[in-house]
Amino acid sequence: MNVNYMFSLLAVVVLILLAYVGVEGAGLQVLFGVIIPYIAVFIFIAGFVYRVMDWVRSPVPFRIPSTCGQQKSLPWIKENKIDNPSTAGGVIVRMIFEILFFRSLFRNTSCRLNEGAKITYVWEKWLWLAALAFHYSFLTVLIRHLRFFLEPVPVCLQLLEKVDSFFQLGLPGLFLSGVVLLAAVIFLFLRRIYIPQVRYISLASDFFPLFLIISIAITGIFMRYFTKVDIVGIKEFAMGLVTLHPTIPDGLGGLFYVHLFLVSVLFVYFPFSKLMHMGGVFLSPTRNLPNNNRAERHINPWNPSVKLHTYQEYEDDFREKMIEAGLPVEKES
Amino acid sequence: MNDKNKIITGLIIFIVIITFPFWYNMGKASPVPEPKLTDKAKAAKECVEPKEYMKVEHMQILDIWRDSVVREADRVYINEKGKKFNMSLSTGDDSCMGCHSNKADFCDKCHDYASVRPYCWDCHIEPPKEKK
């Protein structure tokens, strides 16, 4: 038994019970349906701004040349313009690769002992693949949910839904993104359990969001395909929230409030956790600065102004004495 | 250091994006759709199953009906109370749309509201209205 994931699992179970009992038992629809979601959105935005502004204030005076390619050098040495950019354009391309395709993660290798004591680094793409699947399906699911918050529903959303339910499996049509999301997040969880090294470095703060997202996905899938909810009622509810005229339609069911409460918890938790890599990835100093240390001089902006006394000035002061003592001087008189 | 402006610009763009639903709906009324029943449907009082059940499960019933009709040629549906119904979406007076003949006011209202576009009508056509 690992304390880290047991605690996280327990925390999520408690949260689920809290919302379910709160709504089904105590009838706290207004608390879980209106007050908590509003607070959650507010804390999310305020916390996000707070964290980013904190990073803005953290100085990054120098370029950190953590690179994966040949630096710009002599004209006959070929520069790697993306992996070791010397211009803003190169940096933008590197950042696009990083943010949209997780290029750093793509370089992931796993280190094994092969043939006895021979160490080998093997390319390991599963983490990258699962991460990519997870992030993109989560984004798709998130955007799909906008259909509850927008009226009329924009055409691009309808198009997305059409693509997402491409296989027309069952009714209501199966959304692929939901399945991929759940599968990928479970893979990411199992990876932390089954790989000993990864389990060793995994903390409760790694497991908690995973359990939270797994629970959100499962409750969502249950509502859509199995237990069923009154979709028009939910849209009425969601529209009430975004038009600032909250209403609580009857018969939304405990499961819906559990789903909503877990999402609210995720929103509150987000800015103060590792999930802030969403904003942080844009500010990675090793990725978003051109490596031009050798071409340009970067002066530390908070250097105190030191009164300089250069060698030339020193020689001017002591030239005659130096000549007398037989010391070499740069200028004779 | 000198990236303060860029970062704050990015942050503002992010906030605008995540608050998109709030300002998209600003000043728009979005009444909750009330599907209208035809006189015939009103007179029948109840659909093949109770209203609450139909509200959330009608799509699954239709899916099962389709398989039953197309694959097993079985057009008889027996509901909870033992009453028999003809399985058909749009053919004849004893089909779904024989009763709910007002597609625009009945089906489409909620489907449009919840952004659901069922592919029923990829194959079926809405029964043409009699001219009065």
Short mmCIF file of C-alpha atoms in Angstrom, two decimals:
data_model
loop_
_atom_site.label_atom_id
_atom_site.label_comp_id
_atom_site.label_asym_id
_atom_site.label_seq_id
_atom_site.Cartn_x
_atom_site.Cartn_y
_atom_site.Cartn_z
CA MET A 1 0.00 0.00 0.00
CA ASN A 2 1.30 3.36 -0.98
CA VAL A 3 0.30 6.22 1.27
CA ASN A 4 0.44 8.72 -1.57
CA TYR A 5 -2.19 7.18 -3.76
CA MET A 6 -4.34 5.87 -0.95
CA PHE A 7 -4.63 9.36 0.47
CA SER A 8 -5.47 10.81 -2.92
CA LEU A 9 -8.02 8.12 -3.64
CA LEU A 10 -9.57 8.62 -0.24
CA ALA A 11 -9.73 12.37 -0.78
CA VAL A 12 -11.54 11.96 -4.09
CA VAL A 13 -13.97 9.41 -2.61
CA VAL A 14 -14.74 11.81 0.23
CA LEU A 15 -15.35 14.61 -2.27
CA ILE A 16 -17.71 12.42 -4.28
CA LEU A 17 -19.65 11.40 -1.17
CA LEU A 18 -19.73 14.99 0.02
CA ALA A 19 -21.44 16.18 -3.15
CA TYR A 20 -23.73 13.17 -3.41
CA VAL A 21 -24.89 13.24 0.18
CA GLY A 22 -25.03 17.03 0.17
CA VAL A 23 -27.44 17.04 -2.75
CA GLU A 24 -29.40 13.82 -2.33
CA GLY A 25 -29.49 13.87 1.46
CA ALA A 26 -29.30 17.46 2.58
CA GLY A 27 -30.76 19.12 -0.51
CA LEU A 28 -27.91 21.59 -0.90
CA GLN A 29 -28.46 22.11 -4.64
CA VAL A 30 -27.82 25.84 -4.39
CA LEU A 31 -24.52 25.32 -2.60
CA PHE A 32 -23.17 22.66 -4.96
CA GLY A 33 -24.83 23.99 -8.09
CA VAL A 34 -24.39 27.74 -7.82
CA ILE A 35 -22.19 28.96 -5.00
CA ILE A 36 -19.32 26.49 -5.31
CA PRO A 37 -19.03 26.68 -9.13
CA TYR A 38 -18.92 30.49 -9.06
CA ILE A 39 -16.32 30.47 -6.30
CA ALA A 40 -14.35 27.85 -8.21
CA VAL A 41 -14.26 29.89 -11.42
CA PHE A 42 -13.26 32.98 -9.48
CA ILE A 43 -10.47 31.19 -7.62
CA PHE A 44 -9.30 29.61 -10.86
CA ILE A 45 -8.92 32.95 -12.63
CA ALA A 46 -7.53 34.81 -9.63
CA GLY A 47 -5.15 31.98 -8.77
CA PHE A 48 -3.99 31.66 -12.37
CA VAL A 49 -3.28 35.37 -12.60
CA TYR A 50 -1.53 35.30 -9.23
CA ARG A 51 0.76 32.44 -10.23
CA VAL A 52 1.63 33.93 -13.62
CA MET A 53 2.26 37.37 -12.13
CA ASP A 54 4.54 35.69 -9.62
CA TRP A 55 6.49 34.21 -12.51
CA VAL A 56 6.51 37.56 -14.29
CA ARG A 57 8.27 39.05 -11.30
CA SER A 58 10.86 36.27 -11.23
CA PRO A 59 13.81 37.57 -13.20
CA VAL A 60 15.39 35.50 -15.93
CA PRO A 61 18.43 37.61 -16.71
CA PHE A 62 20.41 35.19 -18.81
CA ARG A 63 19.76 32.71 -21.57
CA ILE A 64 19.90 29.14 -20.39
CA PRO A 65 21.45 27.24 -23.27
CA SER A 66 19.83 23.86 -22.68
CA THR A 67 19.71 22.81 -26.28
CA CYS A 68 19.45 19.81 -28.50
CA GLY A 69 21.33 20.95 -31.57
CA GLN A 70 24.23 22.86 -33.05
CA GLN A 71 24.44 26.46 -32.00
CA LYS A 72 24.81 29.25 -34.55
CA SER A 73 28.53 29.50 -35.10
CA LEU A 74 30.83 29.96 -38.05
CA PRO A 75 29.05 30.27 -41.38
CA TRP A 76 30.19 26.87 -42.63
CA ILE A 77 28.86 25.03 -39.57
CA LYS A 78 25.21 24.18 -40.06
CA GLU A 79 23.02 25.59 -37.34
CA ASN A 80 20.05 23.71 -35.94
CA LYS A 81 17.59 26.54 -36.22
CA ILE A 82 14.75 24.92 -34.26
CA ASP A 83 16.50 23.04 -31.50
CA ASN A 84 19.04 25.76 -30.92
CA PRO A 85 17.45 28.93 -32.24
CA SER A 86 19.29 32.18 -32.45
CA THR A 87 16.29 34.22 -33.61
CA ALA A 88 12.79 34.93 -32.34
CA GLY A 89 11.32 33.04 -35.29
CA GLY A 90 13.23 29.90 -34.33
CA VAL A 91 12.07 30.27 -30.76
CA ILE A 92 8.45 30.53 -31.87
CA VAL A 93 8.78 27.32 -33.88
CA ARG A 94 10.44 25.59 -30.92
CA MET A 95 7.65 26.75 -28.60
CA ILE A 96 4.96 25.59 -31.03
CA PHE A 97 6.56 22.16 -31.16
CA GLU A 98 6.83 22.12 -27.39
CA ILE A 99 3.29 23.24 -26.66
CA LEU A 100 1.39 21.45 -29.38
CA PHE A 101 3.45 18.28 -29.74
CA PHE A 102 5.34 17.94 -26.42
CA ARG A 103 8.72 17.74 -28.14
CA SER A 104 10.64 17.49 -24.89
CA LEU A 105 8.58 14.51 -23.83
CA PHE A 106 9.15 12.95 -27.23
CA ARG A 107 12.84 12.76 -26.34
CA ASN A 108 12.02 10.58 -23.36
CA THR A 109 14.28 7.58 -23.04
CA SER A 110 14.27 4.78 -20.56
CA CYS A 111 17.47 3.46 -19.13
CA ARG A 112 17.90 -0.29 -18.87
CA LEU A 113 20.56 -2.83 -18.15
CA ASN A 114 20.90 -5.05 -21.17
CA GLU A 115 23.20 -8.04 -21.55
CA GLY A 116 24.27 -8.08 -17.95
CA ALA A 117 25.73 -4.82 -16.77
CA LYS A 118 25.54 -2.98 -20.07
CA ILE A 119 23.49 0.19 -19.73
CA THR A 120 21.31 1.12 -22.67
CA TYR A 121 19.02 4.05 -23.28
CA VAL A 122 15.96 2.94 -25.20
CA TRP A 123 13.49 5.30 -26.81
CA GLU A 124 10.27 5.30 -24.86
CA LYS A 125 7.31 6.80 -26.65
CA TRP A 126 4.37 5.50 -24.64
CA LEU A 127 4.43 8.32 -22.13
CA TRP A 128 4.53 10.87 -24.92
CA LEU A 129 1.75 9.13 -26.82
CA ALA A 130 -0.51 8.82 -23.75
CA ALA A 131 0.20 12.40 -22.73
CA LEU A 132 -0.66 13.64 -26.20
CA ALA A 133 -3.84 11.54 -26.32
CA PHE A 134 -4.80 12.68 -22.84
CA HIS A 135 -4.28 16.40 -23.38
CA TYR A 136 -5.95 16.55 -26.77
CA SER A 137 -8.94 14.44 -25.77
CA PHE A 138 -9.34 16.50 -22.60
CA LEU A 139 -9.28 19.66 -24.70
CA THR A 140 -11.87 18.18 -27.04
CA VAL A 141 -14.09 17.17 -24.14
CA LEU A 142 -13.75 20.62 -22.63
CA ILE A 143 -14.65 22.36 -25.88
CA ARG A 144 -17.54 19.96 -26.45
CA HIS A 145 -18.97 20.96 -23.08
CA LEU A 146 -19.36 24.49 -24.39
CA ARG A 147 -22.57 23.30 -26.04
CA PHE A 148 -24.14 23.58 -22.61
CA PHE A 149 -22.86 27.09 -22.10
CA LEU A 150 -23.53 28.71 -25.46
CA GLU A 151 -26.86 29.46 -27.05
CA PRO A 152 -27.08 29.29 -30.03
CA VAL A 153 -24.40 26.63 -30.34
CA PRO A 154 -21.74 27.79 -32.83
CA VAL A 155 -21.30 25.80 -36.03
CA CYS A 156 -17.70 24.90 -35.26
CA LEU A 157 -18.82 23.12 -32.10
CA GLN A 158 -21.38 21.14 -34.05
CA LEU A 159 -18.67 20.20 -36.50
CA LEU A 160 -16.41 19.06 -33.68
CA GLU A 161 -19.19 16.89 -32.26
CA LYS A 162 -19.78 15.40 -35.67
CA VAL A 163 -16.12 14.44 -36.00
CA ASP A 164 -15.99 13.19 -32.41
CA SER A 165 -18.98 10.89 -32.90
CA PHE A 166 -17.74 9.85 -36.31
CA PHE A 167 -18.37 6.13 -35.85
CA GLN A 168 -22.03 6.59 -34.95
CA LEU A 169 -21.87 3.84 -32.35
CA GLY A 170 -25.05 3.46 -30.34
CA LEU A 171 -27.40 6.19 -29.30
CA PRO A 172 -26.60 8.66 -27.86
CA GLY A 173 -23.63 8.50 -30.23
CA LEU A 174 -20.33 7.51 -28.68
CA PHE A 175 -17.87 10.39 -28.40
CA LEU A 176 -14.38 9.09 -29.05
CA SER A 177 -12.71 11.81 -27.01
CA GLY A 178 -14.37 10.61 -23.82
CA VAL A 179 -13.12 7.07 -24.31
CA VAL A 180 -9.62 8.18 -25.27
CA LEU A 181 -9.50 10.54 -22.28
CA LEU A 182 -10.40 7.82 -19.81
CA ALA A 183 -8.07 5.27 -21.38
CA ALA A 184 -5.13 7.68 -21.49
CA VAL A 185 -5.58 8.96 -17.95
CA ILE A 186 -5.82 5.39 -16.66
CA PHE A 187 -2.63 4.56 -18.54
CA LEU A 188 -0.91 7.54 -16.94
CA PHE A 189 -2.12 6.36 -13.56
CA LEU A 190 -1.05 2.73 -14.03
CA ARG A 191 2.33 3.93 -15.22
CA ARG A 192 2.84 5.56 -11.85
CA ILE A 193 1.83 2.38 -10.07
CA TYR A 194 3.65 -0.23 -12.11
CA ILE A 195 7.00 1.34 -12.94
CA PRO A 196 8.96 1.18 -9.66
CA GLN A 197 11.12 4.24 -10.33
CA VAL A 198 8.10 6.32 -11.27
CA ARG A 199 6.15 5.09 -8.27
CA TYR A 200 9.07 6.08 -6.04
CA ILE A 201 8.97 9.69 -7.22
CA SER A 202 5.17 9.94 -7.35
CA LEU A 203 3.54 12.04 -4.68
CA ALA A 204 0.00 12.58 -3.53
CA SER A 205 -0.03 15.70 -5.66
CA ASP A 206 0.54 13.50 -8.71
CA PHE A 207 -2.16 11.00 -7.87
CA PHE A 208 -4.83 13.39 -6.69
CA PRO A 209 -5.42 15.14 -10.04
CA LEU A 210 -5.33 11.77 -11.80
CA PHE A 211 -8.03 10.36 -9.54
CA LEU A 212 -9.98 13.58 -9.87
CA ILE A 213 -9.89 13.48 -13.67
CA ILE A 214 -10.66 9.76 -13.74
CA SER A 215 -13.71 10.39 -11.55
CA ILE A 216 -14.83 13.32 -13.67
CA ALA A 217 -14.54 11.23 -16.83
CA ILE A 218 -16.36 8.26 -15.33
CA THR A 219 -19.24 10.34 -13.94
CA GLY A 220 -19.55 12.09 -17.29
CA ILE A 221 -19.57 8.84 -19.23
CA PHE A 222 -22.13 7.38 -16.84
CA MET A 223 -24.44 10.35 -17.24
CA ARG A 224 -24.29 10.25 -21.00
CA TYR A 225 -24.47 6.54 -21.73
CA PHE A 226 -25.82 4.70 -18.71
CA THR A 227 -27.77 6.41 -15.97
CA LYS A 228 -28.93 9.24 -18.26
CA VAL A 229 -29.73 12.77 -17.27
CA ASP A 230 -32.18 15.38 -18.42
CA ILE A 231 -29.95 17.14 -20.93
CA VAL A 232 -32.31 20.06 -21.50
CA GLY A 233 -32.45 20.65 -17.76
CA ILE A 234 -28.66 20.66 -17.60
CA LYS A 235 -28.40 23.16 -20.40
CA GLU A 236 -30.96 25.34 -18.66
CA PHE A 237 -28.85 25.09 -15.52
CA ALA A 238 -25.56 25.84 -17.31
CA MET A 239 -27.08 28.75 -19.22
CA GLY A 240 -28.33 30.11 -15.92
CA LEU A 241 -24.78 30.08 -14.58
CA VAL A 242 -23.19 31.85 -17.54
CA THR A 243 -25.93 34.45 -17.90
CA LEU A 244 -25.61 35.15 -14.16
CA HIS A 245 -29.23 34.20 -13.53
CA PRO A 246 -28.68 30.84 -11.86
CA THR A 247 -31.58 28.44 -11.80
CA ILE A 248 -31.83 24.98 -10.34
CA PRO A 249 -34.07 22.83 -12.53
CA ASP A 250 -35.63 19.82 -10.84
CA GLY A 251 -34.45 16.29 -11.34
CA LEU A 252 -30.80 16.79 -12.27
CA GLY A 253 -29.74 13.96 -9.99
CA GLY A 254 -26.92 13.45 -7.53
CA LEU A 255 -24.48 12.17 -10.15
CA PHE A 256 -24.66 15.43 -12.04
CA TYR A 257 -23.80 17.39 -8.92
CA VAL A 258 -20.94 15.03 -8.17
CA HIS A 259 -19.59 15.67 -11.67
CA LEU A 260 -20.01 19.42 -11.25
CA PHE A 261 -18.46 19.43 -7.79
CA LEU A 262 -15.41 17.46 -8.93
CA VAL A 263 -14.93 19.89 -11.82
CA SER A 264 -15.21 22.77 -9.35
CA VAL A 265 -12.59 21.12 -7.14
CA LEU A 266 -10.35 20.71 -10.19
CA PHE A 267 -10.76 24.40 -10.99
CA VAL A 268 -9.88 25.45 -7.46
CA TYR A 269 -7.00 23.02 -7.23
CA PHE A 270 -5.60 23.92 -10.64
CA PRO A 271 -3.71 27.16 -10.00
CA PHE A 272 -2.02 25.89 -6.86
CA SER A 273 -0.82 22.58 -8.21
CA LYS A 274 1.37 20.96 -10.81
CA LEU A 275 -1.48 21.43 -13.25
CA MET A 276 -0.21 24.99 -13.65
CA HIS A 277 2.18 23.55 -16.22
CA MET A 278 -0.59 24.70 -18.55
CA GLY A 279 0.55 28.27 -18.03
CA GLY A 280 4.09 27.37 -17.10
CA VAL A 281 4.95 25.68 -20.37
CA PHE A 282 4.77 29.07 -22.08
CA LEU A 283 7.29 30.45 -19.64
CA SER A 284 9.91 27.70 -19.73
CA PRO A 285 13.15 29.68 -19.82
CA THR A 286 15.07 26.84 -21.46
CA ARG A 287 12.61 26.80 -24.35
CA ASN A 288 11.44 30.36 -24.90
CA LEU A 289 14.72 32.24 -25.15
CA PRO A 290 16.97 32.27 -28.21
CA ASN A 291 20.40 30.92 -27.45
CA ASN A 292 22.39 33.97 -28.46
CA ASN A 293 24.70 34.27 -25.48
CA ARG A 294 27.75 34.30 -27.68
CA ALA A 295 26.36 36.78 -30.17
CA GLU A 296 24.78 39.29 -27.84
CA ARG A 297 25.78 40.59 -24.45
CA HIS A 298 23.08 40.17 -21.85
CA ILE A 299 23.67 42.42 -18.92
CA ASN A 300 22.15 41.46 -15.64
CA PRO A 301 19.60 44.25 -15.19
CA TRP A 302 19.85 44.47 -11.44
CA ASN A 303 23.61 44.71 -11.31
CA PRO A 304 24.53 47.58 -9.00
CA SER A 305 26.30 50.41 -10.79
CA VAL A 306 29.92 49.85 -9.86
CA LYS A 307 32.39 52.63 -10.30
CA LEU A 308 34.91 51.26 -12.77
CA HIS A 309 38.57 51.98 -12.87
CA THR A 310 39.87 50.51 -16.10
CA TYR A 311 43.44 49.45 -16.79
CA GLN A 312 43.87 52.36 -19.15
CA GLU A 313 42.98 54.74 -16.36
CA TYR A 314 45.27 52.88 -13.97
CA GLU A 315 48.13 53.20 -16.42
CA ASP A 316 47.42 56.90 -16.85
CA ASP A 317 47.66 57.31 -13.08
CA PHE A 318 50.90 55.41 -12.63
CA ARG A 319 52.61 55.53 -16.05
CA GLU A 320 55.75 57.39 -14.98
CA LYS A 321 56.26 55.23 -11.93
CA MET A 322 55.76 52.10 -14.02
CA ILE A 323 58.31 53.20 -16.60
CA GLU A 324 60.72 54.04 -13.81
CA ALA A 325 60.30 50.60 -12.31
CA GLY A 326 60.78 49.03 -15.75
CA LEU A 327 57.25 47.68 -16.03
CA PRO A 328 55.80 47.34 -19.57
CA VAL A 329 53.18 49.94 -20.48
CA GLU A 330 50.79 50.09 -23.38
CA LYS A 331 51.22 53.74 -24.15
CA GLU A 332 54.64 55.30 -23.73
CA SER A 333 53.57 58.84 -22.84
CA MET B 1 12.38 40.74 -17.40
CA ASN B 2 11.55 42.63 -20.53
CA ASP B 3 8.89 40.04 -21.34
CA LYS B 4 6.42 41.46 -18.84
CA ASN B 5 4.23 42.99 -21.53
CA LYS B 6 4.18 39.84 -23.62
CA ILE B 7 3.25 37.66 -20.66
CA ILE B 8 0.49 39.99 -19.50
CA THR B 9 -0.88 40.13 -23.05
CA GLY B 10 -0.93 36.35 -23.11
CA LEU B 11 -2.63 36.25 -19.73
CA ILE B 12 -5.35 38.65 -20.88
CA ILE B 13 -5.96 36.57 -24.00
CA PHE B 14 -6.24 33.47 -21.81
CA ILE B 15 -8.77 35.13 -19.50
CA VAL B 16 -10.83 36.34 -22.45
CA ILE B 17 -10.88 32.79 -23.83
CA ILE B 18 -11.92 31.10 -20.60
CA THR B 19 -14.62 33.66 -19.87
CA PHE B 20 -15.89 33.29 -23.44
CA PRO B 21 -19.23 31.71 -22.41
CA PHE B 22 -19.96 34.65 -20.12
CA TRP B 23 -19.67 37.34 -22.74
CA TYR B 24 -20.92 35.24 -25.66
CA ASN B 25 -24.32 34.97 -24.01
CA MET B 26 -24.43 38.53 -22.78
CA GLY B 27 -27.70 40.27 -23.48
CA LYS B 28 -29.20 37.26 -25.19
CA ALA B 29 -32.35 35.64 -23.99
CA SER B 30 -32.22 31.89 -24.18
CA PRO B 31 -35.62 30.54 -23.26
CA VAL B 32 -35.81 26.91 -22.32
CA PRO B 33 -37.53 25.06 -25.14
CA GLU B 34 -40.93 23.56 -24.45
CA PRO B 35 -41.67 20.85 -26.97
CA LYS B 36 -45.21 21.24 -28.25
CA LEU B 37 -47.52 18.25 -28.37
CA THR B 38 -49.92 17.77 -31.23
CA ASP B 39 -53.59 17.34 -30.41
CA LYS B 40 -53.30 13.68 -31.25
CA ALA B 41 -50.40 13.24 -28.85
CA LYS B 42 -52.25 15.13 -26.15
CA ALA B 43 -55.29 12.94 -26.59
CA ALA B 44 -53.19 9.79 -26.28
CA LYS B 45 -51.97 11.05 -22.86
CA GLU B 46 -48.98 8.73 -22.74
CA CYS B 47 -46.28 7.71 -25.20
CA VAL B 48 -45.07 4.12 -25.44
CA GLU B 49 -43.45 4.58 -22.05
CA PRO B 50 -43.92 7.25 -19.36
CA LYS B 51 -42.83 10.80 -20.18
CA GLU B 52 -39.80 10.92 -17.87
CA TYR B 53 -38.50 7.67 -19.28
CA MET B 54 -39.08 8.81 -22.86
CA LYS B 55 -37.30 12.07 -22.20
CA VAL B 56 -33.98 10.40 -21.45
CA GLU B 57 -34.26 7.02 -23.19
CA HIS B 58 -36.09 7.69 -26.47
CA MET B 59 -32.90 7.55 -28.48
CA GLN B 60 -32.05 4.16 -27.11
CA ILE B 61 -35.56 2.86 -27.75
CA LEU B 62 -35.29 4.00 -31.36
CA ASP B 63 -31.89 2.37 -31.68
CA ILE B 64 -33.23 -0.91 -30.37
CA TRP B 65 -36.30 -0.63 -32.57
CA ARG B 66 -34.19 -0.08 -35.64
CA ASP B 67 -32.16 -3.21 -34.99
CA SER B 68 -35.29 -5.18 -34.20
CA VAL B 69 -37.05 -4.10 -37.39
CA VAL B 70 -34.13 -4.23 -39.76
CA ARG B 71 -32.40 -7.35 -38.50
CA GLU B 72 -35.24 -9.41 -37.05
CA ALA B 73 -38.25 -8.08 -38.94
CA ASP B 74 -39.98 -7.74 -35.59
CA ARG B 75 -42.21 -4.70 -35.52
CA VAL B 76 -44.06 -5.31 -32.28
CA TYR B 77 -43.05 -3.46 -29.13
CA ILE B 78 -44.59 -4.44 -25.83
CA ASN B 79 -44.23 -1.84 -23.14
CA GLU B 80 -44.01 -2.16 -19.35
CA LYS B 81 -47.77 -2.36 -19.05
CA GLY B 82 -48.07 -5.04 -21.71
CA LYS B 83 -49.51 -2.75 -24.36
CA LYS B 84 -48.45 -3.43 -27.93
CA PHE B 85 -47.08 -0.80 -30.31
CA ASN B 86 -45.99 -0.71 -33.91
CA MET B 87 -42.26 -0.06 -34.22
CA SER B 88 -41.87 2.63 -36.81
CA LEU B 89 -40.42 6.08 -36.79
CA SER B 90 -42.15 7.75 -39.66
CA THR B 91 -44.47 5.41 -41.55
CA GLY B 92 -48.19 5.51 -40.96
CA ASP B 93 -50.44 6.94 -38.30
CA ASP B 94 -49.30 4.51 -35.62
CA SER B 95 -45.64 5.46 -35.90
CA CYS B 96 -43.71 7.90 -33.69
CA MET B 97 -44.14 10.71 -36.13
CA GLY B 98 -47.71 9.73 -36.87
CA CYS B 99 -48.47 11.14 -33.44
CA HIS B 100 -45.63 13.63 -33.11
CA SER B 101 -46.15 15.04 -36.57
CA ASN B 102 -44.70 18.42 -35.64
CA LYS B 103 -40.98 17.72 -36.02
CA ALA B 104 -39.93 21.37 -35.89
CA ASP B 105 -41.82 22.05 -32.67
CA PHE B 106 -41.31 18.69 -31.01
CA CYS B 107 -38.06 16.97 -32.01
CA ASP B 108 -35.97 19.86 -33.19
CA LYS B 109 -36.66 22.20 -30.30
CA CYS B 110 -34.72 20.28 -27.69
CA HIS B 111 -32.24 18.78 -30.14
CA ASP B 112 -31.22 22.22 -31.34
CA TYR B 113 -31.07 23.56 -27.80
CA ALA B 114 -28.78 20.76 -26.64
CA SER B 115 -26.86 20.71 -29.93
CA VAL B 116 -27.84 17.16 -30.73
CA ARG B 117 -28.12 16.28 -34.37
CA PRO B 118 -29.58 12.81 -34.61
CA TYR B 119 -28.95 11.02 -37.86
CA CYS B 120 -32.53 9.66 -37.99
CA TRP B 121 -33.30 11.96 -40.85
CA ASP B 122 -30.29 10.96 -42.87
CA CYS B 123 -32.49 8.05 -43.99
CA HIS B 124 -36.03 8.81 -42.85
CA ILE B 125 -38.04 11.70 -44.15
CA GLU B 126 -40.45 13.74 -42.17
CA PRO B 127 -43.91 12.54 -43.28
CA PRO B 128 -45.33 15.17 -45.64
CA LYS B 129 -48.14 17.20 -44.11
CA GLU B 130 -51.62 16.95 -45.62
CA LYS B 131 -52.65 20.14 -47.28
CA LYS B 132 -55.73 21.61 -45.76
#
